Each structure stands twice: as C-alpha cells, then as structure tokens.
C-alpha cells in the first residue's frame, strides 16, 4: 500500500518543482502526435491535438504577456510570440495549408523549451547566491545553570551562553569564553584555511566548528550577526537593477512598440509595393515578429552580473548590487584608510631594547603593571609577554597617571611604565643608547614605552599598529592592474603615515584628517578620475565611502556604519581580494558587451535571412531562442571560477 503513496508524492513534487518543464514535455508530445495525425489524413484529430498543444505550451506565456499588457500597458516578447503563433494558425486555416498550424505549434514549443532552459540556467545563479541562506542554524544549545537547552536562535539574548559542539554550525556571533578549536570560516569570509579560535576571540554565525567544543557568550542580537547582515545585503543585491540593465529595459519598451508597428506595415504594404502574395506577406511579417524580438538582448546583462555577484560571494566579496560590480571594474583611483585597513588596527609590540641586553625582566615588569591597565598599548605589552611564555608577580598599589604612564610596586620595589619624561623622573640615570634608539623609533612613527624598576631604567618597548602582511603585495597588484592613483587617508600624524605609505608603496599620503577632510580628498580625486574607490572600516570613513564611486568596507573589522554605507564588503578583511573584485568587475563588463554585440548581430542576421525569403517560422524561432540561450549560458561562465 505504500508504493502508490510514494508514487503520488513523487508526482506531486515533480509537478510542483518543474511545472514549466512538464508543460513543455506534454506540448512536445502533442505537437508530434498532431503532425503524425496530419500526415495520416486525420485532420479533425490533428486540429484537436494541436489546439491542446497551443493551450498547454502557450498558457504561461499568454498569461504573462496579457498581465504585462493590462497592468503596465506594455508589449513584451511573450505576447509577440503568441501573436505570431496564432497568426500562423489563422493563416493555415484560411489557406487550408494546415502545416502552418504545425509551424505555429513548433514556435510555441521551442519558446516553451527555451523558457525552461533559461529558468534552469538562471536557477544556478540563484542557488549560488542563496546558498548563504542555508548557512544559518535555526536552533542553538543554550547553557542554563550548566545544562543544555535547545532553543530557537531568535530567542537568544545578549549575555546568553551557548555551547557549540565539534562539527556544528555556529548559530550566532559570539565571544569564546571557554575552549579551543579551528573554525572553518570559508562560507562567510572565503578563507581557505581554518582559523584557530580561543578564549576572547569572536566567532561568526554560519561558520563551521572544528574538533573542539566551544562555549560562547552572545554579545549582540542574533539578527545583527554578520551572516544575517550578509543575507540582507544579498537579498538587496538581487532586487536592484544596474544602469546597463535599466537602459536595456527602457530600450526594450520602445523597441517592442516599433516591432509591432513595423510588423503591421510589413503585413500590409509588400503586396502593393513589392508584388508579394498576401500569404507570403503575412508569413514573413509573422517571422519578423519572432526574429526581431529582443529576447537575447534582454538576457545580455543580468545573468552575467548575477553570476559575478555569486562568484564574488564564494570568494568572500559581497557586492550589494549589480551596479557596483559594473562600477568596480572601471576604477582608476583608490583611496585607502590606514588604521584597520592597510594596518591591523591593533597595537603590537614590534621592538624591544633592554639595557642589560636581556628583555626578560623588562617585559615581566612592564606586564606586571600593564596587566592592571585597560589601555590598548598595555594590552599589547601583556600579549607580547604571554606570547613569550613569561610569568610575573602581580603588582600592588598601582595607580595610573593619565597621559603619562602607570606606577606601582613589584616585589616591594617601585616600577614605572610610560612616557620618557615620566619614567626618567623616577630613575637615577638615562643610558644614552636607549635615548637615541627611542628617538629613532619615534621618528619611524612608533610609540615608545619606557620601563624603570628600583630607580634603574630597564629599557624601552616600541609599540605600533602593524601593517597587514599582504598590504604591499596588494598595492603592487593593483598598480599592475592599471589603477593610476593609490592614496592613503588617515587621522594619524604625518610622520607615522609617511612611514607606512613608503613601506607599502602608496603614491600619496594624506595625514591628520578629520572625516570631512577624507570626504574632500575623495571629491578632489573624482575631479581627476571618472571612477574612484574608497576602502575603509570605521565610522569616520562612512562619509568618504558614501561619496566614492565604489565604497569598499572591511567586513570583519568594519563598523556597522561602514558596512551599511559601503557598496562592496571584503568579508575576510583580505586586501588581496580587492584585486580579484576588480578583475571580476572587468570580466563581467566584457561578457556583458560581448553578449550585447552577439545579440544585436544575431537579430540582424535573422532579419536579413527573413527578407531574402530563406527563413521558415520554426527556423526563425529556433535561431531566436537559440541565441537567447547562448547569451544566458555565456553570462553563466562566471559561475565556474
């Protein structure tokens, strides 16, 4: 008794998921039976079967064409195809040349098959883009008094603790409070290698946990997670129409009206002007309606651009709309924010110089004091000491001197960490070599921290915002791509900015800028170059990101304001992805141009063949629909990379 139910379920699923394909298949069978019946002399049966083929194969196109005509007062290609098919049927009945009816049925069949192929081709792009939607988990293991409770992700609140077991999807963004694991972030950021996460690190919803169990604390609402922002932006990208497509759609509306007018003229004037028979005139006019329709031209843009968006998403590059994919390929000048974009945005200990040539005591004393400080520079010193495995005795009686340093007792002796003048005032002497090295590091743009203990200078520590490892290579790649001007914008001092700019190959450095100053620099660049990109991550970059032809935000490090303002988001904070994005934009543009040229050329060829009398209606339909499918497949080439 189970097999009929299974069979019934399978047919229901098939009808639900592939209605157009089934309709086209039934239409093909009916056309074949109708043609066979006509050849066998069964005229009545043939007309009945071919009528059913017209209805089943042409229903959807007729509905869409009439809906467009009624609601938008516009003619579209679907309606033109149906008019041509019905015209062929009427001509066949009028002249009793019933093979014209078969020609009309073939037109509807080929048009239906083409629609199915176009739908399947475009669904590949849709699946590639919407694959992000499957990365979200509906439930999470919430920890309540040490016990696991399966709850809906939407019910999680800030402060809740969540357990993520090995191999599971991370349900929402959170901070690791316990555990260690390697996280596969490829679905979100495009990074090929897993990233190790431990206590204090942030993990993102939609990423895949490795072999270790992690306990997370929710630090933002689930709807504000990175993956949810990405999904919203992808949905937005699918609904917006780029300028090139807008132009083609405007062109198509006027073009369809011109086709109808010319079709009427071609269906009435040739018998009087060229001596054509009425049968030949009407038949040629019907073929004209088919081959002159701009289906291929309409498909020249969006499949290619949507494929480019899907390709970018797979590589950790999120385009908010197709217009920005077009625009990024035309960029000739790029402005980079410094902190958090060209640099990591996190101070790190880069150099250490101790008086006694050993940095052990220097870092231990500095860490003992700075471990009780919340200053980012202090955190960098503590991190450096931990990285080298040093342990220290906790300082007591610690007090901070804002803008100067920190002082306290370590093992009963006074320890001081801070600026040179503050520390030197607590020491008996200042070694000349240390003072000279401090001055040199400061000239290089580094922040120098002095350390003294028991009235003696122990040494100095240089702290700096380190340049991203790939920054210099990325800048060089952009120049090889033909980007004519690359500048850096920063609110930092000129000396530090110049040092970083020289290190990574920046053409021009603008320092000590306020947000409105960055905006003005972008405007100046736009006077020199037709398309200017801005890359940033902070709230102070938002005005410049909005002004630029293409605003590009760093996805992981970027602020919410920057992410919302930007047009393109680099999800993995990897600058080398910018080169890929520009190449993708350029290739998308080339494919769109190739498709437009091919579509227009094919229309011209078909029109010439029609007016020379070497074109039949089914052949015209085959050429017209074949060119449309070829254009769509050409646009889908970007899905392969």
XYZ file of C-alpha atoms in Angstrom:
641
model
C 0.000 0.000 0.000
C 2.988 2.273 0.421
C 4.142 2.413 -3.180
C 1.127 4.368 -4.568
C 1.602 6.964 -1.842
C 5.287 7.265 -2.674
C 4.464 7.478 -6.373
C 1.782 10.091 -5.754
C 4.176 12.114 -3.606
C 6.871 11.950 -6.299
C 4.489 13.178 -8.989
C 3.288 15.991 -6.742
C 6.867 17.037 -6.071
C 7.712 16.856 -9.756
C 4.689 18.975 -10.727
C 5.483 21.498 -8.022
C 9.190 21.884 -8.780
C 9.172 21.540 -12.586
C 5.795 22.732 -13.936
C 7.277 24.518 -16.952
C 9.382 21.523 -17.955
C 6.369 19.184 -17.713
C 4.232 21.589 -19.754
C 6.947 21.776 -22.424
C 7.252 17.977 -22.483
C 3.481 17.480 -22.900
C 3.449 20.169 -25.593
C 6.242 18.362 -27.481
C 4.328 15.072 -27.340
C 1.141 16.747 -28.607
C 2.965 18.513 -31.456
C 4.465 15.178 -32.527
C 1.044 13.452 -32.385
C -0.589 16.355 -34.220
C 1.981 16.238 -37.001
C 1.600 12.445 -37.255
C -2.208 12.732 -37.382
C -1.998 15.390 -40.089
C 0.307 13.199 -42.179
C -2.084 10.283 -41.680
C -5.019 12.326 -43.029
C -6.836 12.590 -39.684
C -7.473 16.341 -39.976
C -10.040 16.644 -37.171
C -7.914 14.699 -34.693
C -4.848 16.692 -35.722
C -6.565 20.059 -35.196
C -7.834 18.946 -31.784
C -4.407 17.737 -30.658
C -2.589 20.830 -31.994
C -5.120 23.088 -30.232
C -4.269 21.314 -26.968
C -0.552 21.841 -27.732
C -1.177 25.580 -28.220
C -3.058 25.840 -24.933
C -0.675 23.771 -22.778
C 2.564 25.108 -24.258
C 1.433 28.721 -24.607
C -0.643 29.215 -21.454
C 2.119 30.638 -19.268
C 3.461 32.979 -21.964
C -0.057 34.183 -22.781
C -0.786 34.847 -19.106
C 2.453 36.780 -18.588
C 2.047 38.733 -21.828
C -1.533 39.750 -21.109
C -0.669 40.609 -17.487
C 2.115 42.930 -18.655
C -0.187 44.487 -21.264
C -3.009 45.012 -18.766
C -1.020 46.198 -15.723
C 1.885 48.038 -17.326
C 0.348 48.947 -20.679
C 3.433 47.489 -22.321
C 4.012 44.878 -25.012
C 6.515 42.160 -24.206
C 8.168 39.306 -26.049
C 5.794 36.658 -24.648
C 2.809 38.340 -26.243
C 4.620 38.785 -29.569
C 5.391 35.059 -29.680
C 1.752 34.119 -29.043
C 0.528 36.605 -31.665
C 2.961 35.113 -34.209
C 1.858 31.547 -33.377
C -1.855 32.378 -33.595
C -1.212 34.276 -36.826
C 0.400 31.181 -38.338
C -2.587 29.053 -37.235
C -5.106 31.503 -38.684
C -3.110 31.694 -41.924
C -3.067 27.897 -42.120
C -6.836 27.627 -41.575
C -7.546 30.443 -44.041
C -5.406 28.974 -46.803
C -6.144 25.372 -45.761
C -2.396 24.871 -45.583
C -2.522 23.132 -42.240
C 1.235 22.748 -41.895
C 1.275 26.432 -40.929
C -0.594 25.340 -37.786
C 2.216 22.887 -37.076
C 4.705 25.742 -37.615
C 2.843 27.820 -35.000
C 2.841 24.887 -32.601
C 6.586 24.459 -33.156
C 7.043 28.155 -32.359
C 5.223 27.725 -29.040
C 7.125 24.512 -28.281
C 10.558 25.996 -28.952
C 9.640 29.098 -26.959
C 8.474 26.911 -24.051
C 11.651 24.785 -24.142
C 13.765 27.946 -24.258
C 11.934 29.290 -21.204
C 12.667 26.070 -19.317
C 16.358 26.198 -20.243
C 16.576 29.866 -19.257
C 14.884 29.090 -15.953
C 17.280 26.255 -15.136
C 20.281 28.337 -16.185
C 19.240 31.271 -14.019
C 18.415 28.970 -11.117
C 22.098 28.044 -10.989
C 22.890 31.651 -10.230
C 20.048 31.879 -7.735
C 21.254 28.745 -5.925
C 24.804 30.065 -5.798
C 23.639 33.323 -4.258
C 21.004 31.865 -1.953
C 23.443 29.232 -0.681
C 24.152 31.741 2.084
C 20.643 31.201 3.413
C 21.426 27.567 4.283
C 24.332 28.632 6.480
C 22.066 29.749 9.282
C 21.081 27.436 12.108
C 17.539 27.520 13.475
C 18.439 26.287 16.963
C 21.232 26.692 19.491
C 22.431 24.830 22.611
C 21.797 27.416 25.309
C 23.502 26.780 28.662
C 21.262 27.378 31.680
C 22.793 26.540 35.070
C 25.246 24.255 33.299
C 22.500 22.351 31.468
C 21.920 22.321 27.707
C 18.608 23.581 26.338
C 17.770 23.579 22.622
C 16.227 26.959 21.862
C 15.431 28.916 18.703
C 18.279 31.203 17.676
C 15.831 34.108 17.501
C 15.191 33.719 21.259
C 18.836 34.237 22.223
C 19.656 37.457 24.023
C 22.809 39.393 24.797
C 24.634 37.714 27.676
C 23.336 34.197 26.991
C 25.897 31.399 26.909
C 25.874 28.860 24.061
C 27.650 25.537 23.524
C 28.898 24.641 20.030
C 29.933 21.017 19.657
C 32.552 19.746 17.165
C 31.367 19.823 13.559
C 28.335 22.015 14.252
C 27.380 25.307 12.632
C 27.977 28.298 14.878
C 24.384 29.525 15.500
C 25.122 33.229 16.016
C 28.012 35.627 16.556
C 29.646 35.306 19.964
C 32.801 35.613 22.058
C 34.616 32.422 23.094
C 34.592 32.080 26.886
C 35.881 28.527 27.087
C 37.527 26.057 24.711
C 39.805 25.979 21.681
C 39.017 24.953 18.107
C 39.804 25.616 14.457
C 36.856 27.281 12.722
C 36.106 26.905 9.011
C 35.166 30.453 8.022
C 35.109 29.805 4.259
C 31.292 30.052 3.956
C 31.408 33.615 5.312
C 34.830 35.086 4.537
C 36.123 32.887 1.720
C 39.253 31.964 3.710
C 40.558 28.599 2.558
C 42.285 27.660 5.837
C 40.548 27.132 9.199
C 41.178 29.863 11.772
C 42.111 28.958 15.335
C 39.793 30.429 17.969
C 40.305 30.517 21.730
C 39.125 32.481 24.763
C 38.405 36.113 23.872
C 38.104 35.559 20.118
C 34.936 36.297 18.160
C 33.263 33.613 16.064
C 30.619 34.196 13.408
C 27.270 32.595 12.694
C 27.345 30.274 9.709
C 30.951 29.174 10.242
C 31.716 25.512 10.985
C 33.296 24.393 14.244
C 36.262 22.016 14.064
C 37.228 19.323 16.537
C 36.959 21.279 19.789
C 33.883 22.232 21.801
C 33.392 25.965 22.339
C 31.355 27.917 24.851
C 30.271 31.315 23.590
C 28.756 34.403 25.141
C 26.299 36.307 22.946
C 27.423 39.928 22.610
C 24.881 41.159 20.054
C 21.344 40.207 18.992
C 21.178 37.262 16.518
C 19.551 39.471 13.881
C 22.653 41.697 13.945
C 25.068 38.839 13.270
C 27.445 39.056 10.341
C 25.676 36.315 8.358
C 22.279 37.975 8.799
C 23.700 41.276 7.547
C 25.193 39.434 4.578
C 21.854 37.769 3.778
C 20.033 41.108 3.884
C 22.618 42.660 1.573
C 22.444 39.725 -0.869
C 18.652 39.988 -0.998
C 19.039 43.693 -1.716
C 21.570 42.979 -4.471
C 19.133 40.654 -6.247
C 16.339 43.230 -6.356
C 18.280 46.240 -7.620
C 18.759 46.837 -11.340
C 22.114 48.142 -12.647
C 22.259 51.115 -15.063
C 23.066 48.942 -18.080
C 20.006 46.767 -17.454
C 17.828 49.828 -16.854
C 18.917 51.215 -20.231
C 18.168 47.913 -21.984
C 14.739 47.715 -20.341
C 13.900 51.269 -21.473
C 15.154 50.383 -24.944
C 13.082 47.179 -24.986
C 9.810 49.007 -24.254
C 10.224 51.342 -27.221
C 11.672 48.587 -29.365
C 8.651 46.281 -28.838
C 6.280 49.029 -29.984
C 8.436 49.665 -33.041
C 8.378 45.937 -33.875
C 4.575 45.841 -33.744
C 4.300 48.938 -35.953
C 6.802 47.567 -38.470
C 5.074 44.177 -38.353
C 1.777 45.833 -39.322
C 3.474 47.703 -42.166
C 5.231 44.531 -43.365
C 1.927 42.672 -43.231
C 0.110 45.206 -45.400
C 2.429 47.128 -47.752
C 4.534 44.490 -49.651
C 1.623 43.278 -51.881
C 1.195 46.861 -53.114
C 4.863 47.904 -53.238
C 6.741 44.661 -53.983
C 4.113 42.458 -55.552
C 4.257 39.802 -52.810
C 1.338 37.449 -52.315
C -0.755 38.027 -49.218
C 0.158 34.597 -47.884
C 3.881 35.274 -48.220
C 3.455 38.778 -46.818
C 1.641 37.646 -43.668
C 4.034 34.743 -43.165
C 7.103 36.995 -43.463
C 5.509 39.507 -41.097
C 4.950 36.758 -38.524
C 8.554 35.602 -38.814
C 9.644 39.233 -38.431
C 7.739 39.491 -35.127
C 9.664 36.467 -33.892
C 13.212 37.136 -35.052
C 13.174 40.871 -34.280
C 12.139 40.349 -30.641
C 14.961 41.395 -28.276
C 14.991 38.329 -26.003
C 18.748 37.775 -26.329
C 19.417 41.463 -25.798
C 17.310 41.473 -22.627
C 19.288 38.482 -21.327
C 22.665 40.044 -22.114
C 23.175 41.797 -18.779
C 21.587 40.314 -15.660
C 22.713 36.651 -15.953
C 26.334 37.796 -16.274
C 26.113 40.294 -13.412
C 24.221 37.950 -11.078
C 26.796 35.265 -11.839
C 29.522 37.749 -10.956
C 27.796 38.519 -7.637
C 27.575 34.782 -6.874
C 31.230 34.307 -7.828
C 32.265 37.164 -5.550
C 30.232 35.774 -2.639
C 32.049 32.436 -2.960
C 35.375 34.278 -2.677
C 34.397 36.415 0.311
C 33.475 39.523 -1.725
C 29.960 40.839 -1.224
C 28.559 43.189 -3.879
C 25.463 44.957 -2.591
C 24.084 45.348 -6.110
C 24.980 44.572 -9.692
C 25.660 48.241 -10.435
C 28.681 48.134 -8.131
C 30.029 45.047 -9.882
C 29.987 47.098 -13.091
C 31.464 50.151 -11.381
C 34.380 48.424 -9.638
C 35.720 47.236 -12.971
C 36.071 50.873 -14.076
C 38.005 52.140 -11.025
C 41.103 54.210 -11.863
C 41.943 55.606 -8.412
C 41.697 54.066 -4.939
C 41.866 55.743 -1.534
C 42.683 53.570 1.487
C 42.023 54.339 5.114
C 45.103 53.416 7.158
C 44.040 52.061 10.535
C 42.232 48.741 10.298
C 42.501 48.670 6.517
C 46.146 48.846 5.485
C 47.112 48.053 9.085
C 45.656 45.515 11.508
C 44.165 48.234 13.716
C 45.608 46.592 16.854
C 48.781 47.893 18.565
C 51.516 45.271 18.837
C 54.969 45.169 20.367
C 57.332 45.394 17.396
C 60.725 46.079 19.029
C 62.276 45.725 22.494
C 65.603 47.146 23.720
C 66.875 46.294 27.219
C 69.796 47.946 28.995
C 71.277 44.584 30.040
C 70.602 43.009 26.595
C 68.000 40.667 28.086
C 64.330 41.526 27.658
C 63.079 39.033 30.260
C 62.946 41.368 33.248
C 61.870 44.293 31.058
C 58.732 42.533 29.791
C 57.930 40.945 33.146
C 57.935 44.278 34.990
C 56.014 46.043 32.231
C 53.411 43.261 32.083
C 53.010 43.241 35.882
C 51.815 46.857 35.743
C 50.043 46.858 32.359
C 48.036 43.726 33.218
C 46.067 46.017 35.551
C 45.565 48.654 32.843
C 42.837 48.803 30.194
C 44.911 50.840 27.727
C 45.381 49.201 24.262
C 49.142 49.741 24.436
C 49.220 47.993 27.806
C 47.243 45.106 26.353
C 49.807 44.801 23.549
C 52.651 44.569 26.088
C 50.836 41.930 28.143
C 50.107 39.934 24.981
C 53.793 40.056 23.974
C 54.888 38.795 27.396
C 52.317 35.985 27.298
C 53.406 35.027 23.803
C 56.974 34.521 25.034
C 55.750 32.475 27.975
C 56.852 34.878 30.723
C 55.144 34.891 34.119
C 55.132 37.805 36.521
C 54.284 38.694 40.121
C 51.179 40.822 40.397
C 51.866 44.470 41.133
C 50.309 46.241 44.122
C 49.488 49.855 44.954
C 49.151 50.561 41.260
C 47.981 53.967 40.146
C 47.603 55.437 36.697
C 48.865 58.866 35.660
C 46.628 59.772 32.681
C 48.634 60.770 29.630
C 51.913 59.913 31.333
C 52.052 56.258 32.455
C 51.470 53.855 35.321
C 53.339 53.270 38.583
C 53.181 50.572 41.269
C 55.121 48.112 43.409
C 56.549 44.803 42.193
C 58.181 42.613 44.841
C 58.367 45.628 47.174
C 60.173 47.888 44.683
C 58.836 50.792 42.639
C 58.127 50.024 38.969
C 57.235 52.669 36.394
C 55.995 52.301 32.787
C 55.116 55.156 30.456
C 56.449 58.135 28.554
C 60.125 59.046 28.629
C 59.830 62.145 30.826
C 57.598 60.381 33.342
C 59.837 57.329 33.671
C 63.126 59.211 33.614
C 61.920 61.310 36.549
C 61.759 58.081 38.594
C 65.270 56.877 37.625
C 68.748 57.946 38.621
C 70.247 57.939 35.095
C 69.234 57.531 31.458
C 71.524 55.478 29.201
C 72.443 57.439 26.050
C 71.978 54.445 23.744
C 68.433 53.936 24.992
C 67.574 57.617 24.456
C 68.953 57.576 20.881
C 67.083 54.404 19.996
C 63.882 55.848 21.441
C 64.239 58.944 19.281
C 64.816 56.851 16.154
C 61.768 54.668 16.788
C 59.617 57.743 17.354
C 60.816 59.177 14.042
C 59.645 55.941 12.406
C 56.152 56.537 13.806
C 56.279 54.013 16.654
C 55.008 54.644 20.170
C 57.871 54.153 22.660
C 57.146 52.924 26.202
C 59.886 53.340 28.837
C 60.252 50.930 31.768
C 62.074 51.572 35.091
C 62.439 49.386 38.167
C 64.046 50.178 41.521
C 65.310 53.574 40.216
C 67.010 51.979 37.166
C 65.954 52.197 33.509
C 65.344 48.626 32.283
C 64.753 49.547 28.636
C 62.210 50.615 26.073
C 59.388 48.896 24.164
C 58.234 50.029 20.719
C 54.517 49.574 20.024
C 52.921 50.160 16.638
C 49.877 49.377 14.580
C 51.426 46.800 12.269
C 50.936 46.809 8.523
C 48.897 43.916 7.136
C 51.159 41.204 5.766
C 49.543 41.391 2.330
C 49.278 45.196 2.060
C 52.406 45.869 -0.011
C 51.721 42.966 -2.361
C 48.099 44.038 -2.796
C 49.117 47.609 -3.670
C 51.615 46.300 -6.232
C 48.944 44.055 -7.773
C 46.533 46.976 -8.105
C 49.167 49.044 -9.892
C 49.823 46.182 -12.308
C 46.079 46.102 -12.981
C 46.289 49.667 -14.226
C 44.979 51.598 -11.216
C 46.539 55.006 -11.848
C 46.484 56.568 -8.372
C 46.585 54.943 -4.922
C 46.427 57.219 -1.875
C 46.206 56.716 1.884
C 43.920 58.708 4.185
C 44.463 58.804 7.944
C 43.866 60.880 11.020
C 47.288 59.794 12.313
C 50.313 62.109 12.357
C 52.182 62.802 9.126
C 55.401 61.103 10.232
C 53.745 57.770 11.029
C 51.604 57.930 7.892
C 54.577 58.671 5.635
C 56.500 55.753 7.133
C 53.681 53.291 6.420
C 52.939 54.759 2.996
C 56.572 54.423 1.924
C 56.740 50.855 3.267
C 53.800 49.558 1.197
C 54.188 51.653 -1.962
C 51.408 54.249 -1.638
C 51.549 57.037 -4.258
C 50.398 59.855 -1.965
C 49.681 60.153 1.771
C 47.096 62.465 3.369
C 47.522 62.616 7.169
C 45.912 64.298 10.184
C 42.500 64.218 8.500
C 39.048 64.575 10.022
C 36.118 62.678 8.439
C 35.139 65.752 6.425
C 38.735 66.066 5.198
C 38.642 62.491 3.870
C 35.434 63.365 2.049
C 37.109 66.371 0.421
C 40.062 64.275 -0.769
C 37.641 61.850 -2.463
C 35.949 64.786 -4.201
C 39.326 66.061 -5.431
C 40.182 62.625 -6.825
C 36.812 62.465 -8.586
C 37.692 65.657 -10.448
C 40.748 63.884 -11.885
C 39.431 60.342 -12.379
C 35.985 59.182 -13.599
C 35.723 56.356 -11.057
C 37.218 56.445 -7.552
C 37.038 53.706 -4.906
C 37.378 54.190 -1.152
C 38.397 51.355 1.179
C 37.750 51.773 4.901
C 36.422 50.159 8.056
C 35.494 52.816 10.604
C 32.636 55.168 11.365
C 34.856 58.088 10.364
C 35.210 56.539 6.898
C 31.449 56.467 6.239
C 31.176 59.922 4.537
C 34.064 59.112 2.183
C 32.657 55.629 1.482
C 29.320 57.183 0.544
C 30.920 59.826 -1.712
C 33.191 57.434 -3.609
C 32.081 55.856 -6.882
C 32.577 52.499 -5.128
C 32.755 52.283 -1.334
C 34.533 49.163 -0.064
C 34.367 48.083 3.587
C 36.422 45.549 5.525
C 33.744 43.068 6.606
C 35.096 41.521 9.799
C 36.817 44.561 11.254
C 34.398 47.092 9.792
C 31.919 49.060 11.877
C 28.192 48.630 11.246
C 28.035 52.149 9.780
C 30.848 51.380 7.332
C 29.240 48.084 6.311
C 25.870 49.727 5.695
C 27.374 52.658 3.782
C 29.765 50.695 1.560
C 28.848 49.196 -1.817
C 31.250 46.244 -1.588
C 32.324 44.282 1.508
C 35.533 42.228 1.785
C 34.300 39.607 4.221
C 37.702 38.197 5.242
C 39.456 41.579 5.659
C 41.899 40.374 2.990
C 43.173 43.195 0.816
C 44.278 40.823 -1.936
C 40.574 40.166 -2.580
C 40.311 43.724 -3.892
C 42.351 42.802 -6.954
C 40.058 39.816 -7.563
C 36.998 42.054 -7.208
C 38.299 44.491 -9.823
C 39.200 41.663 -12.206
C 35.726 40.184 -11.676
C 34.099 43.537 -12.425
C 36.132 43.965 -15.596
C 35.402 40.450 -16.796
C 31.684 40.906 -16.099
C 31.735 44.097 -18.150
C 33.478 42.350 -21.041
C 30.961 39.491 -21.027
C 28.026 41.938 -21.000
C 29.476 43.790 -24.014
C 30.126 40.523 -25.842
C 26.552 39.395 -25.179
C 25.061 42.668 -26.417
C 27.108 42.587 -29.618
C 26.221 38.930 -30.220
C 22.505 39.509 -29.569
C 22.255 42.503 -31.910
C 24.306 40.772 -34.601
C 22.121 37.666 -34.491
C 18.950 39.742 -34.819
C 20.404 41.428 -37.925
C 21.363 38.054 -39.461
C 17.883 36.618 -38.840
C 16.192 39.707 -40.319
C 18.322 39.509 -43.456
C 17.516 35.802 -43.824
C 13.807 36.550 -43.432
C 13.696 39.284 -46.088
C 15.644 37.188 -48.568
C 12.951 34.508 -48.254
C 15.235 31.818 -46.806
C 13.635 31.603 -43.364
C 10.773 29.417 -42.140
C 8.843 30.182 -38.959
C 10.229 27.230 -36.921
C 13.762 28.030 -38.108
C 13.302 31.676 -37.116
C 12.092 30.629 -33.676
C 14.993 28.210 -33.306
C 17.509 30.906 -34.213
C 15.868 33.477 -31.953
C 15.546 31.253 -28.911
C 18.905 29.586 -29.531
C 20.648 32.960 -29.454
C 18.873 33.780 -26.174
C 20.005 30.552 -24.531
C 23.573 31.074 -25.798
C 23.643 34.581 -24.321
C 22.443 33.286 -20.946
C 24.996 30.461 -20.928
C 27.678 32.995 -21.828
C 26.692 35.053 -18.779
C 26.899 31.983 -16.552
C 30.587 31.496 -17.398
C 31.465 33.478 -14.272
C 29.991 30.749 -12.061
C 32.817 28.381 -12.966
C 35.688 30.345 -11.375
